[in-house]
mmCIF file of C-alpha atoms and ligand atoms in Angstrom:
data_model
loop_
_atom_site.group_PDB
_atom_site.id
_atom_site.type_symbol
_atom_site.label_atom_id
_atom_site.label_comp_id
_atom_site.label_asym_id
_atom_site.label_seq_id
_atom_site.Cartn_x
_atom_site.Cartn_y
_atom_site.Cartn_z
ATOM 1 C CA MET Y 1 -2.736 -39.152 -14.101
ATOM 2 C CA ASN Y 2 -4.758 -38.009 -10.621
ATOM 3 C CA ALA Y 3 -2.825 -35.166 -9.577
ATOM 4 C CA ASP Y 4 -4.230 -33.100 -6.463
ATOM 5 C CA LEU Y 5 -1.486 -29.880 -6.608
ATOM 6 C CA HIS Y 6 -3.306 -27.727 -3.582
ATOM 7 C CA CYS Y 7 -4.436 -28.179 -0.300
ATOM 8 C CA HIS Y 8 -3.678 -26.809 3.265
ATOM 9 C CA SER Y 9 -3.547 -28.698 6.503
ATOM 10 C CA VAL Y 10 -3.123 -27.577 10.209
ATOM 11 C CA VAL Y 11 0.307 -25.685 9.025
ATOM 12 C CA SER Y 12 -1.565 -23.110 7.940
ATOM 13 C CA ASP Y 13 -6.095 -23.249 7.886
ATOM 14 C CA GLY Y 14 -6.524 -26.778 6.851
ATOM 15 C CA THR Y 15 -8.182 -29.000 10.004
ATOM 16 C CA LEU Y 16 -5.800 -32.285 9.015
ATOM 17 C CA THR Y 17 -2.568 -33.151 9.602
ATOM 18 C CA PRO Y 18 0.072 -33.579 6.525
ATOM 19 C CA GLU Y 19 -0.070 -37.655 7.288
ATOM 20 C CA ALA Y 20 -4.010 -37.416 7.303
ATOM 21 C CA LEU Y 21 -4.023 -35.391 4.270
ATOM 22 C CA ALA Y 22 -1.768 -37.623 2.778
ATOM 23 C CA ALA Y 23 -3.691 -40.828 3.673
ATOM 24 C CA ARG Y 24 -7.106 -39.400 2.499
ATOM 25 C CA ALA Y 25 -5.515 -38.343 -0.696
ATOM 26 C CA ARG Y 26 -4.233 -41.950 -1.392
ATOM 27 C CA ALA Y 27 -7.731 -43.233 -0.544
ATOM 28 C CA ASN Y 28 -8.954 -41.367 -3.215
ATOM 29 C CA GLY Y 29 -6.535 -42.266 -5.652
ATOM 30 C CA VAL Y 30 -4.461 -39.286 -6.074
ATOM 31 C CA GLU Y 31 -0.850 -40.759 -7.571
ATOM 32 C CA LEU Y 32 0.661 -37.033 -7.451
ATOM 33 C CA TRP Y 33 0.213 -34.640 -4.563
ATOM 34 C CA ALA Y 34 1.423 -31.173 -3.144
ATOM 35 C CA LEU Y 35 0.403 -29.652 0.366
ATOM 36 C CA THR Y 36 0.455 -25.462 -0.500
ATOM 37 C CA ASP Y 37 -0.238 -24.526 3.055
ATOM 38 C CA HIS Y 38 -0.274 -20.391 2.825
ATOM 39 C CA ASP Y 39 2.701 -17.883 3.457
ATOM 40 C CA GLU Y 40 4.122 -21.794 5.036
ATOM 41 C CA ILE Y 41 6.136 -24.459 4.251
ATOM 42 C CA GLY Y 42 7.029 -25.868 7.684
ATOM 43 C CA GLY Y 43 4.884 -29.013 6.490
ATOM 44 C CA GLN Y 44 6.659 -29.977 3.544
ATOM 45 C CA SER Y 45 8.995 -32.541 4.777
ATOM 46 C CA ARG Y 46 6.372 -34.324 6.957
ATOM 47 C CA ALA Y 47 3.983 -34.235 3.592
ATOM 48 C CA ARG Y 48 6.887 -35.591 1.373
ATOM 49 C CA ASP Y 49 7.560 -38.243 4.136
ATOM 50 C CA ALA Y 50 3.618 -38.947 4.516
ATOM 51 C CA ALA Y 51 3.338 -39.074 0.639
ATOM 52 C CA HIS Y 52 6.307 -41.496 0.297
ATOM 53 C CA ALA Y 53 4.812 -43.747 2.849
ATOM 54 C CA GLN Y 54 1.511 -44.005 0.839
ATOM 55 C CA GLY Y 55 3.159 -44.900 -2.291
ATOM 56 C CA MET Y 56 2.397 -41.119 -4.062
ATOM 57 C CA ALA Y 57 4.858 -38.817 -6.147
ATOM 58 C CA TYR Y 58 5.251 -35.688 -4.535
ATOM 59 C CA LEU Y 59 6.012 -32.056 -5.421
ATOM 60 C CA THR Y 60 6.974 -29.471 -3.134
ATOM 61 C CA GLY Y 61 3.958 -26.500 -2.396
ATOM 62 C CA THR Y 62 3.019 -23.377 -0.813
ATOM 63 C CA GLU Y 63 0.535 -20.780 -1.719
ATOM 64 C CA VAL Y 64 1.626 -17.387 -1.564
ATOM 65 C CA SER Y 65 -0.702 -14.351 -0.498
ATOM 66 C CA VAL Y 66 -0.037 -11.410 -3.089
ATOM 67 C CA SER Y 67 -1.518 -7.658 -3.247
ATOM 68 C CA PHE Y 68 -2.534 -6.889 -6.997
ATOM 69 C CA CYS Y 69 -4.762 -3.753 -7.764
ATOM 70 C CA ASP Y 70 -6.014 -3.626 -4.179
ATOM 71 C CA VAL Y 71 -7.293 -7.336 -4.672
ATOM 72 C CA THR Y 72 -5.512 -10.394 -2.814
ATOM 73 C CA VAL Y 73 -4.310 -12.951 -5.398
ATOM 74 C CA HIS Y 74 -2.594 -15.972 -4.288
ATOM 75 C CA ILE Y 75 0.035 -17.510 -6.350
ATOM 76 C CA VAL Y 76 0.762 -21.117 -5.660
ATOM 77 C CA GLY Y 77 4.673 -22.375 -6.012
ATOM 78 C CA LEU Y 78 5.314 -26.070 -6.812
ATOM 79 C CA GLY Y 79 8.525 -28.321 -7.351
ATOM 80 C CA PHE Y 80 10.960 -25.450 -5.545
ATOM 81 C CA ASP Y 81 13.775 -26.264 -3.002
ATOM 82 C CA ALA Y 82 12.596 -26.514 0.399
ATOM 83 C CA ASP Y 83 15.562 -25.199 1.764
ATOM 84 C CA ASP Y 84 16.261 -22.163 -0.185
ATOM 85 C CA ALA Y 85 17.069 -18.982 2.099
ATOM 86 C CA GLU Y 86 15.452 -16.501 -0.299
ATOM 87 C CA LEU Y 87 12.238 -18.461 -0.663
ATOM 88 C CA HIS Y 88 11.988 -18.594 3.289
ATOM 89 C CA ARG Y 89 12.816 -15.171 3.909
ATOM 90 C CA GLY Y 90 10.257 -14.172 1.410
ATOM 91 C CA LEU Y 91 7.517 -16.140 2.957
ATOM 92 C CA ALA Y 92 8.595 -15.778 6.658
ATOM 93 C CA ALA Y 93 8.290 -11.455 5.302
ATOM 94 C CA THR Y 94 4.459 -12.162 3.947
ATOM 95 C CA ARG Y 95 3.322 -13.878 6.811
ATOM 96 C CA GLY Y 96 5.083 -11.857 9.425
ATOM 97 C CA GLY Y 97 2.382 -9.028 9.802
ATOM 98 C CA ARG Y 98 -0.587 -12.177 10.867
ATOM 99 C CA ARG Y 99 -0.517 -11.657 14.194
ATOM 100 C CA GLU Y 100 -1.086 -7.872 14.446
ATOM 101 C CA ARG Y 101 -3.656 -8.121 11.789
ATOM 102 C CA ALA Y 102 -5.436 -10.728 13.837
ATOM 103 C CA GLN Y 103 -5.691 -8.559 16.567
ATOM 104 C CA ALA Y 104 -6.707 -5.384 14.267
ATOM 105 C CA MET Y 105 -9.662 -7.683 13.048
ATOM 106 C CA ALA Y 106 -10.542 -8.824 16.668
ATOM 107 C CA ASP Y 107 -11.041 -5.534 17.641
ATOM 108 C CA GLY Y 108 -13.163 -5.151 14.604
ATOM 109 C CA LEU Y 109 -15.271 -7.616 15.517
ATOM 110 C CA ALA Y 110 -15.619 -6.165 19.070
ATOM 111 C CA LYS Y 111 -16.755 -2.897 17.975
ATOM 112 C CA VAL Y 112 -20.504 -5.421 16.896
ATOM 113 C CA GLY Y 113 -20.312 -6.978 19.907
ATOM 114 C CA ILE Y 114 -18.294 -10.125 19.354
ATOM 115 C CA ARG Y 115 -16.317 -10.365 21.761
ATOM 116 C CA GLY Y 116 -12.853 -12.990 22.736
ATOM 117 C CA ALA Y 117 -12.241 -13.422 18.938
ATOM 118 C CA PHE Y 118 -8.695 -13.106 18.931
ATOM 119 C CA GLU Y 119 -8.260 -15.677 21.745
ATOM 120 C CA GLY Y 120 -10.944 -17.869 20.235
ATOM 121 C CA ALA Y 121 -9.597 -17.867 16.465
ATOM 122 C CA LEU Y 122 -6.584 -19.073 18.538
ATOM 123 C CA ARG Y 123 -7.965 -21.994 19.462
ATOM 124 C CA TYR Y 124 -8.141 -23.252 16.000
ATOM 125 C CA VAL Y 125 -4.142 -22.013 15.103
ATOM 126 C CA GLY Y 126 -1.964 -25.250 14.583
ATOM 127 C CA ASN Y 127 0.734 -22.514 13.599
ATOM 128 C CA PRO Y 128 0.876 -19.463 15.967
ATOM 129 C CA ASP Y 129 2.919 -17.525 12.961
ATOM 130 C CA LEU Y 130 0.081 -18.345 11.146
ATOM 131 C CA ILE Y 131 -3.351 -17.066 11.957
ATOM 132 C CA SER Y 132 -6.050 -16.666 9.247
ATOM 133 C CA ARG Y 133 -9.690 -15.377 8.632
ATOM 134 C CA THR Y 134 -10.083 -18.814 8.346
ATOM 135 C CA HIS Y 135 -9.646 -19.626 12.132
ATOM 136 C CA PHE Y 136 -11.829 -16.848 12.924
ATOM 137 C CA ALA Y 137 -14.621 -18.164 10.719
ATOM 138 C CA ARG Y 138 -14.509 -21.521 12.801
ATOM 139 C CA PHE Y 139 -14.863 -19.568 16.247
ATOM 140 C CA LEU Y 140 -17.811 -17.562 15.019
ATOM 141 C CA VAL Y 141 -19.639 -21.068 14.054
ATOM 142 C CA GLU Y 142 -18.581 -22.780 16.755
ATOM 143 C CA THR Y 143 -20.073 -20.230 19.083
ATOM 144 C CA GLY Y 144 -23.252 -19.964 17.026
ATOM 145 C CA VAL Y 145 -22.896 -16.343 15.622
ATOM 146 C CA CYS Y 146 -23.223 -17.868 12.233
ATOM 147 C CA SER Y 147 -24.131 -21.127 11.092
ATOM 148 C CA ASP Y 148 -20.743 -22.078 8.690
ATOM 149 C CA THR Y 149 -18.146 -20.520 7.354
ATOM 150 C CA SER Y 150 -19.310 -18.526 4.238
ATOM 151 C CA GLU Y 151 -21.795 -16.877 6.162
ATOM 152 C CA VAL Y 152 -18.571 -15.593 8.571
ATOM 153 C CA PHE Y 153 -17.055 -14.312 5.577
ATOM 154 C CA ARG Y 154 -19.891 -12.463 3.893
ATOM 155 C CA LYS Y 155 -20.947 -10.861 7.037
ATOM 156 C CA PHE Y 156 -17.673 -10.168 8.825
ATOM 157 C CA LEU Y 157 -14.416 -10.945 7.271
ATOM 158 C CA THR Y 158 -14.824 -9.470 3.147
ATOM 159 C CA ASP Y 159 -14.155 -6.486 2.302
ATOM 160 C CA GLY Y 160 -16.437 -3.310 4.196
ATOM 161 C CA LYS Y 161 -17.078 -5.478 7.120
ATOM 162 C CA PRO Y 162 -16.540 -5.502 10.579
ATOM 163 C CA GLY Y 163 -13.628 -8.056 10.941
ATOM 164 C CA PHE Y 164 -11.739 -7.320 7.761
ATOM 165 C CA VAL Y 165 -8.570 -5.653 8.052
ATOM 166 C CA PRO Y 166 -7.205 -4.107 4.555
ATOM 167 C CA THR Y 167 -3.778 -6.271 4.203
ATOM 168 C CA VAL Y 168 -1.078 -5.373 2.131
ATOM 169 C CA TRP Y 169 0.682 -9.106 0.983
ATOM 170 C CA ALA Y 170 3.934 -9.762 -0.907
ATOM 171 C CA SER Y 171 4.304 -7.960 -4.390
ATOM 172 C CA LEU Y 172 3.337 -10.189 -7.796
ATOM 173 C CA GLY Y 173 6.869 -9.786 -9.008
ATOM 174 C CA ASP Y 174 8.185 -10.821 -5.291
ATOM 175 C CA ALA Y 175 6.218 -14.257 -5.005
ATOM 176 C CA VAL Y 176 6.978 -15.575 -8.644
ATOM 177 C CA ARG Y 177 10.867 -14.810 -8.505
ATOM 178 C CA TRP Y 178 11.203 -16.194 -4.786
ATOM 179 C CA ILE Y 179 9.565 -19.556 -6.300
ATOM 180 C CA HIS Y 180 11.006 -19.287 -9.481
ATOM 181 C CA ASP Y 181 14.742 -18.832 -8.092
ATOM 182 C CA ALA Y 182 14.158 -21.497 -5.650
ATOM 183 C CA GLY Y 183 13.654 -23.841 -8.925
ATOM 184 C CA GLY Y 184 9.826 -24.288 -8.611
ATOM 185 C CA VAL Y 185 7.094 -23.098 -11.174
ATOM 186 C CA ALA Y 186 4.482 -19.953 -10.238
ATOM 187 C CA VAL Y 187 0.742 -20.963 -10.798
ATOM 188 C CA ILE Y 188 -2.027 -18.521 -10.915
ATOM 189 C CA ALA Y 189 -4.601 -20.075 -8.069
ATOM 190 C CA HIS Y 190 -8.235 -20.094 -8.627
ATOM 191 C CA PRO Y 191 -8.037 -17.205 -11.030
ATOM 192 C CA GLY Y 192 -11.901 -17.322 -11.282
ATOM 193 C CA ARG Y 193 -12.538 -16.087 -7.672
ATOM 194 C CA TYR Y 194 -11.169 -12.586 -7.693
ATOM 195 C CA ARG Y 195 -12.616 -9.243 -8.084
ATOM 196 C CA LEU Y 196 -10.671 -8.179 -11.010
ATOM 197 C CA THR Y 197 -11.848 -6.304 -14.242
ATOM 198 C CA ALA Y 198 -11.132 -7.689 -17.383
ATOM 199 C CA THR Y 199 -8.298 -5.335 -18.026
ATOM 200 C CA GLN Y 200 -7.056 -6.054 -14.589
ATOM 201 C CA GLU Y 201 -7.114 -9.374 -15.087
ATOM 202 C CA TYR Y 202 -5.773 -9.633 -18.714
ATOM 203 C CA ALA Y 203 -2.983 -7.062 -16.574
ATOM 204 C CA LEU Y 204 -2.552 -9.943 -14.277
ATOM 205 C CA PHE Y 205 -1.694 -12.616 -16.555
ATOM 206 C CA THR Y 206 0.601 -10.455 -18.650
ATOM 207 C CA GLU Y 207 2.797 -9.324 -15.485
ATOM 208 C CA PHE Y 208 2.813 -12.752 -14.254
ATOM 209 C CA ILE Y 209 4.504 -14.046 -17.308
ATOM 210 C CA GLY Y 210 6.781 -11.141 -17.140
ATOM 211 C CA HIS Y 211 8.140 -12.249 -14.243
ATOM 212 C CA GLY Y 212 8.701 -15.518 -15.191
ATOM 213 C CA GLY Y 213 5.064 -17.611 -14.338
ATOM 214 C CA ARG Y 214 4.298 -20.354 -16.117
ATOM 215 C CA ALA Y 215 1.148 -22.012 -15.082
ATOM 216 C CA VAL Y 216 -2.526 -21.029 -14.208
ATOM 217 C CA GLU Y 217 -5.133 -23.490 -12.123
ATOM 218 C CA VAL Y 218 -7.723 -24.552 -14.526
ATOM 219 C CA VAL Y 219 -9.646 -27.221 -12.522
ATOM 220 C CA THR Y 220 -9.936 -26.011 -9.034
ATOM 221 C CA GLY Y 221 -12.435 -26.899 -6.556
ATOM 222 C CA SER Y 222 -13.301 -22.971 -6.693
ATOM 223 C CA HIS Y 223 -14.081 -22.957 -10.166
ATOM 224 C CA SER Y 224 -17.377 -23.617 -12.073
ATOM 225 C CA GLN Y 225 -17.780 -25.761 -15.648
ATOM 226 C CA ALA Y 226 -17.772 -22.305 -17.126
ATOM 227 C CA ASP Y 227 -14.264 -21.126 -15.226
ATOM 228 C CA TYR Y 228 -12.799 -24.349 -16.796
ATOM 229 C CA ALA Y 229 -13.437 -23.212 -20.127
ATOM 230 C CA LYS Y 230 -12.180 -19.434 -20.218
ATOM 231 C CA TYR Y 231 -9.132 -20.670 -18.150
ATOM 232 C CA ALA Y 232 -8.626 -23.315 -20.103
ATOM 233 C CA ALA Y 233 -8.790 -20.491 -22.947
ATOM 234 C CA MET Y 234 -6.545 -18.010 -21.243
ATOM 235 C CA ALA Y 235 -3.865 -20.900 -20.496
ATOM 236 C CA GLN Y 236 -3.595 -21.293 -24.079
ATOM 237 C CA GLU Y 237 -3.682 -17.783 -24.898
ATOM 238 C CA PHE Y 238 -0.903 -16.965 -22.787
ATOM 239 C CA GLY Y 239 0.878 -20.097 -23.632
ATOM 240 C CA LEU Y 240 0.698 -21.269 -19.778
ATOM 241 C CA ALA Y 241 0.912 -24.683 -18.394
ATOM 242 C CA ALA Y 242 -2.565 -26.040 -16.752
ATOM 243 C CA SER Y 243 -2.657 -27.253 -12.843
ATOM 244 C CA ARG Y 244 -5.354 -29.136 -10.908
ATOM 245 C CA GLY Y 245 -6.235 -29.006 -7.489
ATOM 246 C CA SER Y 246 -8.985 -29.257 -4.920
ATOM 247 C CA ASP Y 247 -7.973 -26.444 -2.120
ATOM 248 C CA PHE Y 248 -9.156 -28.914 0.117
ATOM 249 C CA HIS Y 249 -9.368 -27.769 3.741
ATOM 250 C CA SER Y 250 -11.326 -29.782 5.920
ATOM 251 C CA PRO Y 251 -13.885 -32.794 5.752
ATOM 252 C CA ASP Y 252 -16.353 -30.064 7.046
ATOM 253 C CA GLU Y 253 -15.901 -27.584 5.567
ATOM 254 C CA SER Y 254 -14.483 -28.215 1.943
ATOM 255 C CA HIS Y 255 -17.195 -29.454 -0.833
ATOM 256 C CA THR Y 256 -14.065 -30.753 -3.507
ATOM 257 C CA ASP Y 257 -12.370 -33.577 -1.711
ATOM 258 C CA LEU Y 258 -9.068 -34.352 -2.293
ATOM 259 C CA GLY Y 259 -8.695 -35.867 -5.849
ATOM 260 C CA ARG Y 260 -12.201 -35.762 -6.586
ATOM 261 C CA LEU Y 261 -12.038 -33.395 -9.525
ATOM 262 C CA PRO Y 262 -12.781 -33.551 -13.382
ATOM 263 C CA PRO Y 263 -9.235 -34.253 -16.141
ATOM 264 C CA LEU Y 264 -7.561 -31.176 -17.212
ATOM 265 C CA PRO Y 265 -8.939 -30.589 -20.709
ATOM 266 C CA SER Y 266 -7.197 -32.287 -22.912
ATOM 267 C CA PRO Y 267 -5.008 -29.678 -25.281
ATOM 268 C CA LEU Y 268 -3.199 -28.223 -22.000
ATOM 269 C CA THR Y 269 0.147 -28.828 -21.130
ATOM 270 C CA PRO Y 270 -0.149 -30.095 -17.179
ATOM 271 C CA VAL Y 271 2.286 -28.511 -15.424
ATOM 272 C CA TRP Y 272 3.264 -31.810 -13.995
ATOM 273 C CA GLU Y 273 5.142 -32.132 -17.165
ATOM 274 C CA LEU Y 274 7.099 -28.964 -16.752
ATOM 275 C CA LEU Y 275 8.277 -30.418 -13.516
ATOM 276 C CA ALA Y 276 9.077 -33.937 -14.320
ATOM 277 C CA HIS Y 277 12.813 -33.592 -12.650
ATOM 278 C CA ARG Y 278 11.064 -32.074 -9.610
ATOM 279 C CA VAL Y 279 8.768 -34.706 -8.764
ATOM 280 C CA GLN Y 280 10.360 -36.798 -5.852
ATOM 281 C CA HIS Y 281 9.276 -40.330 -6.445
ATOM 282 C CA PRO Y 282 8.863 -42.764 -3.257
ATOM 283 C CA VAL Y 283 11.559 -45.542 -3.034
ATOM 284 C CA ALA Y 284 10.953 -49.126 -3.666
ATOM 285 C CA VAL Y 285 11.679 -51.160 -0.667
ATOM 286 C CA ALA Y 286 12.638 -54.600 -1.321
HETATM 287 P P1 AMP T 1 -6.498 -14.670 5.263
HETATM 288 O O1 AMP T 1 -5.250 -15.442 4.153
HETATM 289 O O2 AMP T 1 -6.690 -14.871 6.074
HETATM 290 O O3 AMP T 1 -7.050 -13.676 4.270
HETATM 291 O O4 AMP T 1 -7.487 -15.827 4.717
HETATM 292 C C1 AMP T 1 -7.771 -16.450 3.395
HETATM 293 C C2 AMP T 1 -8.563 -17.719 3.807
HETATM 294 O O5 AMP T 1 -9.992 -17.870 4.173
HETATM 295 C C3 AMP T 1 -8.794 -18.841 2.095
HETATM 296 O O6 AMP T 1 -7.618 -19.457 1.916
HETATM 297 C C4 AMP T 1 -9.948 -19.203 2.082
HETATM 298 O O7 AMP T 1 -9.369 -20.747 3.300
HETATM 299 C C5 AMP T 1 -10.584 -18.721 3.405
HETATM 300 N N1 AMP T 1 -11.676 -17.821 2.654
HETATM 301 C C6 AMP T 1 -11.684 -16.924 2.030
HETATM 302 N N2 AMP T 1 -13.079 -16.473 1.081
HETATM 303 C C7 AMP T 1 -13.957 -17.445 1.809
HETATM 304 C C8 AMP T 1 -15.330 -17.705 2.113
HETATM 305 N N3 AMP T 1 -15.980 -17.016 0.993
HETATM 306 N N4 AMP T 1 -15.889 -18.837 2.585
HETATM 307 C C9 AMP T 1 -15.145 -19.595 3.304
HETATM 308 N N5 AMP T 1 -13.577 -19.579 3.386
HETATM 309 C C10 AMP T 1 -13.173 -18.313 2.519
HETATM 310 MN MN1 MN T 2 -7.519 -21.145 2.863
HETATM 311 MN MN1 MN T 3 -6.728 -19.543 -2.026
HETATM 312 MN MN1 MN T 4 -5.472 -22.491 -1.153
#
C-alpha cells in the first residue's frame, strides 16, 4: 500500500492547493492520502473531494504544534471527525498567537537590518491565520538574503537567531486528547528531528502513550536510514503502530516527493490498519 499521510497545502505552509497535491500524489502512485496542515483543518473537505476525484482513499489529517521539554514537537492526527467541536477549539487556540509571533519575528529581523519582513512574509501566506516561519524563509530567499530556505532557518529562524521567537504551543496531553476524542489516532511526527536527550525522548514516548497516543512516524522525508531502524525498534518496544509520510511542502523546496518513500519495515503494524474504519473511500460512479 502506497500511503502518504503527511504533507502541507496553502492552507498552512505548503505552496500547492489541496487539489494540486492530490493530483501530484496520484501521479506518484499514492493510494491512501492525508493532508496534514499545521494547526489547521480548513483544507480537509477540499482534500477529501480532490482525493476521491483522483480515485484515492482519504484519511483526515492535521499536524499539531506542541511544546515538550522546551522543544517544539509535532503530533500528527489522522482519521478524526473533522466536525469535532473540541478539536476545532483546540486548533484555533494553538494557532491563535501566530500573527503576534510573526510581528515579533519581523521586529527581530529588523534589528539586524532586514526590513519589511512581516509584509514580505504575508505575501506568501495562503491563510491569514497561519503565518509560519516557512513564509519568512521564502521572503528571505526571494529578496536574496539567503540562497535557500534551510540557510534561512540556520541563520535567522532557529533558537538564538534574530528572527526566532520562543513560542508556547499546545501541551502534549491536550493535543493527543483532541485527536483521540475526535475518533482519530495521534502519531509522533518525525521523532528523529527533535533536539531531545535520550531521557527526554523516552519521556516523550512514555507520556504520549499515557495520554492515548498510538503511533509514530517511522518512514518520513526527514529521517535517515539509521532513523528508520531506530524508530522501527522504538515502535516495537513501545507497542506503537507505524506511519509513513513525505512531509511534502513544495516542488521547489522538498527533497522527498509525495508517495516516494521506502515501505515501512515489515514487522511493524501500519497505522492505517488501526484506522481501517475511518478511511474514506472514493464512491464508484456507474
Ligand atoms: P513554525 O510552525 O512557524 O514554527 O514553522 C515550522 C515549519 O518550518 C516546519 O513545519 C517546516 O516546514 C519548517 N522548517 C523548520 N525547520 C526547517 C529547516 N531547518 N529547513 C527548512 N524548513 C524548516
Ligand atoms: Mn511546515
Ligand atoms: Mn513537522
Ligand atoms: Mn509537516
